[in-house]
């Protein structure tokens, strides 16, 4: 039997704050955040990510964010593009519908983690998946008065995170209706 | 789980002769949920699949098990593949029988795409990426875009989204006197846009029918407005050209082409030079979906008009799959883009010029007397032509100011003064012209200031061309204005100017 092809799987990591989080987080949150991470999985020469519009894809580096800040080598996979796409469709109909998007609980990094495990059995670096809990945990400990009176107690940085992600770049091309 | 244990027991009996037959707990993860299974660690994958297929109620043939990035073959033994107690195995249930699954790679994406059943609704992500893959691998982008059509037809709301963008409305509303007609006209423009560009790609008759129906309805609406039909066409062509150009420029200005999932950069790059006319608009449209261009473009574009346009267009693309819907009927109606195909770099230059002259964009949209019967694209893509056009506009304005009685003549689209003649008479526009002439003049006045500051080349500086002008006069070209225009257009190349003067009278 011929050896199956191996396809590289990469994780593209973007800092949504473009460095601002690193500089401002100590002030605003009382702890150091290295960045506000948005991630996507690149495999089969395509970049896949999850946003409020559901699962989207584009050529690698083809989002508004431009080229990634970091590229993490997740590993290799035997999963062919065909199977992968079917998998993504199923995901998009179940766990990762557009409306399922939640900035803290079920976001792009959740998706990247899920897909990375599917493709390679490995998870993405924990500093990315731990980010929401990091941010949320600052709501109680922030020394400043930035803690908003928002119902969920999320700090101002959290709100601005929300604003960033809502505003622009995470909206990939929407999947056609019916997904 | 009792059933699973039974199965495990079976496998234990069967494989009892073999070495260890420890029962392990393996999690099976589907896109929908996660389920644990107990089975012997040295059972085969096939047995495992049977268990899973009972649980999922599907054929074992359709199951694909993936562990640690590896696809598990039926004859594999779980423990040999490293599946231990507590491991998680991923499962994908194929909607088609697995043909080339285990051999890896893409087995003829073109074939797959064309054999795919029509409705993309259940498989949208797959379709989108598949189409992209197709574009990447298919040498014929026309096929690709026909697949595109299929998807487009499923997302009509995207068109509405695009049209509701304030800038589009703004562009449209500049045409005073058209009022209601204008939003519809812009709608038709957008619909026509792809129609123009994809006439050859309309390959699926079934879809065609649907789309045609859809578009018929949409077009009936504007046409139902009195006079709407008349207002549509001239308005549409301008807006269409402008939108087309700006979109193309946007894409070209990115340098490298990064498209949406529908449009693979490599393929489109390769095809760009070979068939820019058809592929550019399609590409640019599709590439607008790629959000990559926005930041760059926003940086580039200072013009409010254009930048206002950008988020609109890009949001459109961002928020939708494809705003373009085809209507074959429109193909023959709309002005064909039969002129020499613009290269991306030319479009890029045109974009820069448009960027420098935000007023120009408005000007083009609002309509000067010249522009409605001239295809804009060749002008936009030829910087010298653009300059000539600006000069013409200036000249007309000056004339109308200096000699007020010329106004009706100037604004009569039949014969713009000083230009090389445009034979069309359009009575229906005349009233509109007169009404808006004041506004347009003031507007042009304002825009002129912008234009002059933006363009570094001296306008109306005949001194540069004095020598050439005299030469032309000596040769018998007595129309001083035409000579000047020709010289400007050809950048003082007297031979080209002569050819131009001898050739088409159209600017």
PDB file of N, CA and C in Angstrom, chain A residues 48-57 83-101 106 111 114-115 173-179, chain B residues 30-33 92 120-128:
ATOM      1  N   UNK A  48      -8.149  28.556   7.640  1.00  0.00           N
ATOM      2  CA  UNK A  48      -9.508  28.349   8.141  1.00  0.00           C
ATOM      3  C   UNK A  48      -9.649  28.985   9.509  1.00  0.00           C
ATOM      4  N   UNK A  49     -10.744  29.695   9.683  1.00  0.00           N
ATOM      5  CA  UNK A  49     -10.942  30.330  10.974  1.00  0.00           C
ATOM      6  C   UNK A  49     -12.425  30.451  11.262  1.00  0.00           C
ATOM      7  N   UNK A  50     -12.687  30.745  12.523  1.00  0.00           N
ATOM      8  CA  UNK A  50     -14.066  30.794  12.980  1.00  0.00           C
ATOM      9  C   UNK A  50     -14.355  32.192  13.489  1.00  0.00           C
ATOM     10  N   UNK A  51     -15.463  32.718  13.051  1.00  0.00           N
ATOM     11  CA  UNK A  51     -15.848  34.038  13.517  1.00  0.00           C
ATOM     12  C   UNK A  51     -17.350  34.081  13.650  1.00  0.00           C
ATOM     13  N   UNK A  52     -17.841  35.280  13.849  1.00  0.00           N
ATOM     14  CA  UNK A  52     -19.281  35.392  14.036  1.00  0.00           C
ATOM     15  C   UNK A  52     -20.042  35.040  12.769  1.00  0.00           C
ATOM     16  N   UNK A  53     -19.318  34.944  11.687  1.00  0.00           N
ATOM     17  CA  UNK A  53     -19.960  34.533  10.454  1.00  0.00           C
ATOM     18  C   UNK A  53     -19.854  33.039  10.214  1.00  0.00           C
ATOM     19  N   UNK A  54     -19.401  32.325  11.217  1.00  0.00           N
ATOM     20  CA  UNK A  54     -19.228  30.900  11.037  1.00  0.00           C
ATOM     21  C   UNK A  54     -17.803  30.580  10.600  1.00  0.00           C
ATOM     22  N   UNK A  55     -17.663  29.400  10.074  1.00  0.00           N
ATOM     23  CA  UNK A  55     -16.332  28.974   9.641  1.00  0.00           C
ATOM     24  C   UNK A  55     -16.056  29.591   8.278  1.00  0.00           C
ATOM     25  N   UNK A  56     -14.905  30.173   8.162  1.00  0.00           N
ATOM     26  CA  UNK A  56     -14.557  30.792   6.892  1.00  0.00           C
ATOM     27  C   UNK A  56     -13.168  30.344   6.485  1.00  0.00           C
ATOM     28  N   UNK A  57     -12.888  30.590   5.244  1.00  0.00           N
ATOM     29  CA  UNK A  57     -11.533  30.285   4.829  1.00  0.00           C
ATOM     30  C   UNK A  57     -11.075  31.272   3.776  1.00  0.00           C
ATOM     31  N   UNK A  83     -11.758  15.043   3.030  1.00  0.00           N
ATOM     32  CA  UNK A  83     -12.287  14.651   4.332  1.00  0.00           C
ATOM     33  C   UNK A  83     -12.354  15.862   5.242  1.00  0.00           C
ATOM     34  N   UNK A  84     -11.312  16.661   5.140  1.00  0.00           N
ATOM     35  CA  UNK A  84     -11.257  17.827   6.007  1.00  0.00           C
ATOM     36  C   UNK A  84     -12.431  18.755   5.753  1.00  0.00           C
ATOM     37  N   UNK A  85     -12.760  18.953   4.492  1.00  0.00           N
ATOM     38  CA  UNK A  85     -13.857  19.843   4.176  1.00  0.00           C
ATOM     39  C   UNK A  85     -15.182  19.283   4.658  1.00  0.00           C
ATOM     40  N   UNK A  86     -15.315  17.987   4.547  1.00  0.00           N
ATOM     41  CA  UNK A  86     -16.548  17.395   5.062  1.00  0.00           C
ATOM     42  C   UNK A  86     -16.623  17.588   6.566  1.00  0.00           C
ATOM     43  N   UNK A  87     -15.502  17.397   7.168  1.00  0.00           N
ATOM     44  CA  UNK A  87     -15.439  17.593   8.611  1.00  0.00           C
ATOM     45  C   UNK A  87     -15.827  19.018   8.970  1.00  0.00           C
ATOM     46  N   UNK A  88     -15.293  19.964   8.222  1.00  0.00           N
ATOM     47  CA  UNK A  88     -15.600  21.361   8.508  1.00  0.00           C
ATOM     48  C   UNK A  88     -17.077  21.650   8.304  1.00  0.00           C
ATOM     49  N   UNK A  89     -17.644  21.051   7.269  1.00  0.00           N
ATOM     50  CA  UNK A  89     -19.077  21.289   7.074  1.00  0.00           C
ATOM     51  C   UNK A  89     -19.861  20.781   8.261  1.00  0.00           C
ATOM     52  N   UNK A  90     -19.492  19.605   8.707  1.00  0.00           N
ATOM     53  CA  UNK A  90     -20.212  19.068   9.860  1.00  0.00           C
ATOM     54  C   UNK A  90     -20.031  19.973  11.066  1.00  0.00           C
ATOM     55  N   UNK A  91     -18.837  20.421  11.252  1.00  0.00           N
ATOM     56  CA  UNK A  91     -18.582  21.330  12.366  1.00  0.00           C
ATOM     57  C   UNK A  91     -19.418  22.589  12.234  1.00  0.00           C
ATOM     58  N   UNK A  92     -19.437  23.088  11.021  1.00  0.00           N
ATOM     59  CA  UNK A  92     -20.138  24.341  10.798  1.00  0.00           C
ATOM     60  C   UNK A  92     -21.628  24.221  11.014  1.00  0.00           C
ATOM     61  N   UNK A  93     -22.115  22.984  10.946  1.00  0.00           N
ATOM     62  CA  UNK A  93     -23.535  22.797  11.176  1.00  0.00           C
ATOM     63  C   UNK A  93     -23.833  22.490  12.627  1.00  0.00           C
ATOM     64  N   UNK A  94     -22.814  22.135  13.344  1.00  0.00           N
ATOM     65  CA  UNK A  94     -23.095  21.717  14.711  1.00  0.00           C
ATOM     66  C   UNK A  94     -22.460  22.634  15.731  1.00  0.00           C
ATOM     67  N   UNK A  95     -21.196  22.380  15.988  1.00  0.00           N
ATOM     68  CA  UNK A  95     -20.547  23.120  17.063  1.00  0.00           C
ATOM     69  C   UNK A  95     -20.183  24.543  16.679  1.00  0.00           C
ATOM     70  N   UNK A  96     -19.897  24.742  15.415  1.00  0.00           N
ATOM     71  CA  UNK A  96     -19.325  26.031  15.039  1.00  0.00           C
ATOM     72  C   UNK A  96     -20.194  26.771  14.039  1.00  0.00           C
ATOM     73  N   UNK A  97     -21.417  26.882  14.387  1.00  0.00           N
ATOM     74  CA  UNK A  97     -22.264  27.758  13.601  1.00  0.00           C
ATOM     75  C   UNK A  97     -21.906  29.197  13.948  1.00  0.00           C
ATOM     76  N   UNK A  98     -22.281  30.106  13.064  1.00  0.00           N
ATOM     77  CA  UNK A  98     -21.943  31.506  13.309  1.00  0.00           C
ATOM     78  C   UNK A  98     -22.488  32.027  14.624  1.00  0.00           C
ATOM     79  N   UNK A  99     -23.714  31.628  14.918  1.00  0.00           N
ATOM     80  CA  UNK A  99     -24.311  32.188  16.127  1.00  0.00           C
ATOM     81  C   UNK A  99     -23.734  31.589  17.404  1.00  0.00           C
ATOM     82  N   UNK A 100     -22.958  30.536  17.212  1.00  0.00           N
ATOM     83  CA  UNK A 100     -22.365  29.921  18.396  1.00  0.00           C
ATOM     84  C   UNK A 100     -21.151  30.692  18.878  1.00  0.00           C
ATOM     85  N   UNK A 101     -20.753  31.681  18.108  1.00  0.00           N
ATOM     86  CA  UNK A 101     -19.536  32.400  18.440  1.00  0.00           C
ATOM     87  C   UNK A 101     -19.695  33.153  19.745  1.00  0.00           C
ATOM     88  N   UNK A 106     -16.205  30.534  23.206  1.00  0.00           N
ATOM     89  CA  UNK A 106     -16.280  29.678  22.006  1.00  0.00           C
ATOM     90  C   UNK A 106     -15.867  30.520  20.816  1.00  0.00           C
ATOM     91  N   UNK A 111     -11.985  27.042  18.000  1.00  0.00           N
ATOM     92  CA  UNK A 111     -12.060  26.353  16.723  1.00  0.00           C
ATOM     93  C   UNK A 111     -10.695  25.829  16.299  1.00  0.00           C
ATOM     94  N   UNK A 114      -9.774  22.842  18.228  1.00  0.00           N
ATOM     95  CA  UNK A 114     -10.564  21.677  17.826  1.00  0.00           C
ATOM     96  C   UNK A 114     -10.009  21.077  16.541  1.00  0.00           C
ATOM     97  N   UNK A 115      -9.772  21.943  15.602  1.00  0.00           N
ATOM     98  CA  UNK A 115      -9.313  21.480  14.301  1.00  0.00           C
ATOM     99  C   UNK A 115      -7.906  20.923  14.394  1.00  0.00           C
ATOM    100  N   UNK A 173     -15.557  35.536   4.808  1.00  0.00           N
ATOM    101  CA  UNK A 173     -16.656  35.441   3.855  1.00  0.00           C
ATOM    102  C   UNK A 173     -17.710  34.509   4.409  1.00  0.00           C
ATOM    103  N   UNK A 174     -18.912  34.982   4.365  1.00  0.00           N
ATOM    104  CA  UNK A 174     -19.979  34.197   4.992  1.00  0.00           C
ATOM    105  C   UNK A 174     -20.274  32.968   4.169  1.00  0.00           C
ATOM    106  N   UNK A 175     -20.604  31.950   4.860  1.00  0.00           N
ATOM    107  CA  UNK A 175     -21.026  30.756   4.153  1.00  0.00           C
ATOM    108  C   UNK A 175     -22.426  30.985   3.623  1.00  0.00           C
ATOM    109  N   UNK A 176     -22.747  30.338   2.563  1.00  0.00           N
ATOM    110  CA  UNK A 176     -24.085  30.556   1.997  1.00  0.00           C
ATOM    111  C   UNK A 176     -25.150  30.137   2.977  1.00  0.00           C
ATOM    112  N   UNK A 177     -26.296  30.708   2.801  1.00  0.00           N
ATOM    113  CA  UNK A 177     -27.390  30.373   3.698  1.00  0.00           C
ATOM    114  C   UNK A 177     -27.725  28.900   3.573  1.00  0.00           C
ATOM    115  N   UNK A 178     -28.069  28.396   4.663  1.00  0.00           N
ATOM    116  CA  UNK A 178     -28.419  26.984   4.630  1.00  0.00           C
ATOM    117  C   UNK A 178     -27.450  26.154   5.438  1.00  0.00           C
ATOM    118  N   UNK A 179     -26.365  26.804   5.814  1.00  0.00           N
ATOM    119  CA  UNK A 179     -25.398  26.023   6.625  1.00  0.00           C
ATOM    120  C   UNK A 179     -25.934  25.919   8.038  1.00  0.00           C
TER     121      UNK A 179
ATOM    122  N   UNK B  30     -17.134  12.980  17.110  1.00  0.00           N
ATOM    123  CA  UNK B  30     -17.673  13.394  15.821  1.00  0.00           C
ATOM    124  C   UNK B  30     -17.808  14.910  15.875  1.00  0.00           C
ATOM    125  N   UNK B  31     -18.055  15.526  14.741  1.00  0.00           N
ATOM    126  CA  UNK B  31     -18.269  16.973  14.797  1.00  0.00           C
ATOM    127  C   UNK B  31     -19.434  17.349  15.690  1.00  0.00           C
ATOM    128  N   UNK B  32     -20.343  16.417  15.871  1.00  0.00           N
ATOM    129  CA  UNK B  32     -21.516  16.760  16.667  1.00  0.00           C
ATOM    130  C   UNK B  32     -21.324  16.458  18.145  1.00  0.00           C
ATOM    131  N   UNK B  33     -20.725  15.328  18.433  1.00  0.00           N
ATOM    132  CA  UNK B  33     -20.623  15.000  19.856  1.00  0.00           C
ATOM    133  C   UNK B  33     -19.440  14.083  20.106  1.00  0.00           C
ATOM    134  N   UNK B  92     -15.114  11.106  10.922  1.00  0.00           N
ATOM    135  CA  UNK B  92     -15.854  11.909   9.949  1.00  0.00           C
ATOM    136  C   UNK B  92     -16.756  10.958   9.186  1.00  0.00           C
ATOM    137  N   UNK B 120     -25.874  23.618  -2.745  1.00  0.00           N
ATOM    138  CA  UNK B 120     -24.686  23.722  -1.896  1.00  0.00           C
ATOM    139  C   UNK B 120     -25.019  23.936  -0.433  1.00  0.00           C
ATOM    140  N   UNK B 121     -26.275  24.005  -0.125  1.00  0.00           N
ATOM    141  CA  UNK B 121     -26.635  24.454   1.212  1.00  0.00           C
ATOM    142  C   UNK B 121     -26.068  23.554   2.302  1.00  0.00           C
ATOM    143  N   UNK B 122     -26.073  22.275   2.035  1.00  0.00           N
ATOM    144  CA  UNK B 122     -25.650  21.382   3.115  1.00  0.00           C
ATOM    145  C   UNK B 122     -24.145  21.303   3.235  1.00  0.00           C
ATOM    146  N   UNK B 123     -23.471  21.936   2.341  1.00  0.00           N
ATOM    147  CA  UNK B 123     -22.041  21.676   2.281  1.00  0.00           C
ATOM    148  C   UNK B 123     -21.279  22.954   2.011  1.00  0.00           C
ATOM    149  N   UNK B 124     -21.753  24.000   2.596  1.00  0.00           N
ATOM    150  CA  UNK B 124     -21.272  25.311   2.179  1.00  0.00           C
ATOM    151  C   UNK B 124     -19.786  25.496   2.366  1.00  0.00           C
ATOM    152  N   UNK B 125     -19.323  25.173   3.538  1.00  0.00           N
ATOM    153  CA  UNK B 125     -17.890  25.370   3.751  1.00  0.00           C
ATOM    154  C   UNK B 125     -17.122  24.535   2.759  1.00  0.00           C
ATOM    155  N   UNK B 126     -17.563  23.323   2.598  1.00  0.00           N
ATOM    156  CA  UNK B 126     -16.878  22.439   1.666  1.00  0.00           C
ATOM    157  C   UNK B 126     -16.928  22.990   0.259  1.00  0.00           C
ATOM    158  N   UNK B 127     -18.079  23.482  -0.081  1.00  0.00           N
ATOM    159  CA  UNK B 127     -18.227  24.008  -1.437  1.00  0.00           C
ATOM    160  C   UNK B 127     -17.300  25.175  -1.655  1.00  0.00           C
ATOM    161  N   UNK B 128     -17.312  26.062  -0.713  1.00  0.00           N
ATOM    162  CA  UNK B 128     -16.505  27.257  -0.873  1.00  0.00           C
ATOM    163  C   UNK B 128     -15.048  26.897  -1.090  1.00  0.00           C
TER     164      UNK B 128
END
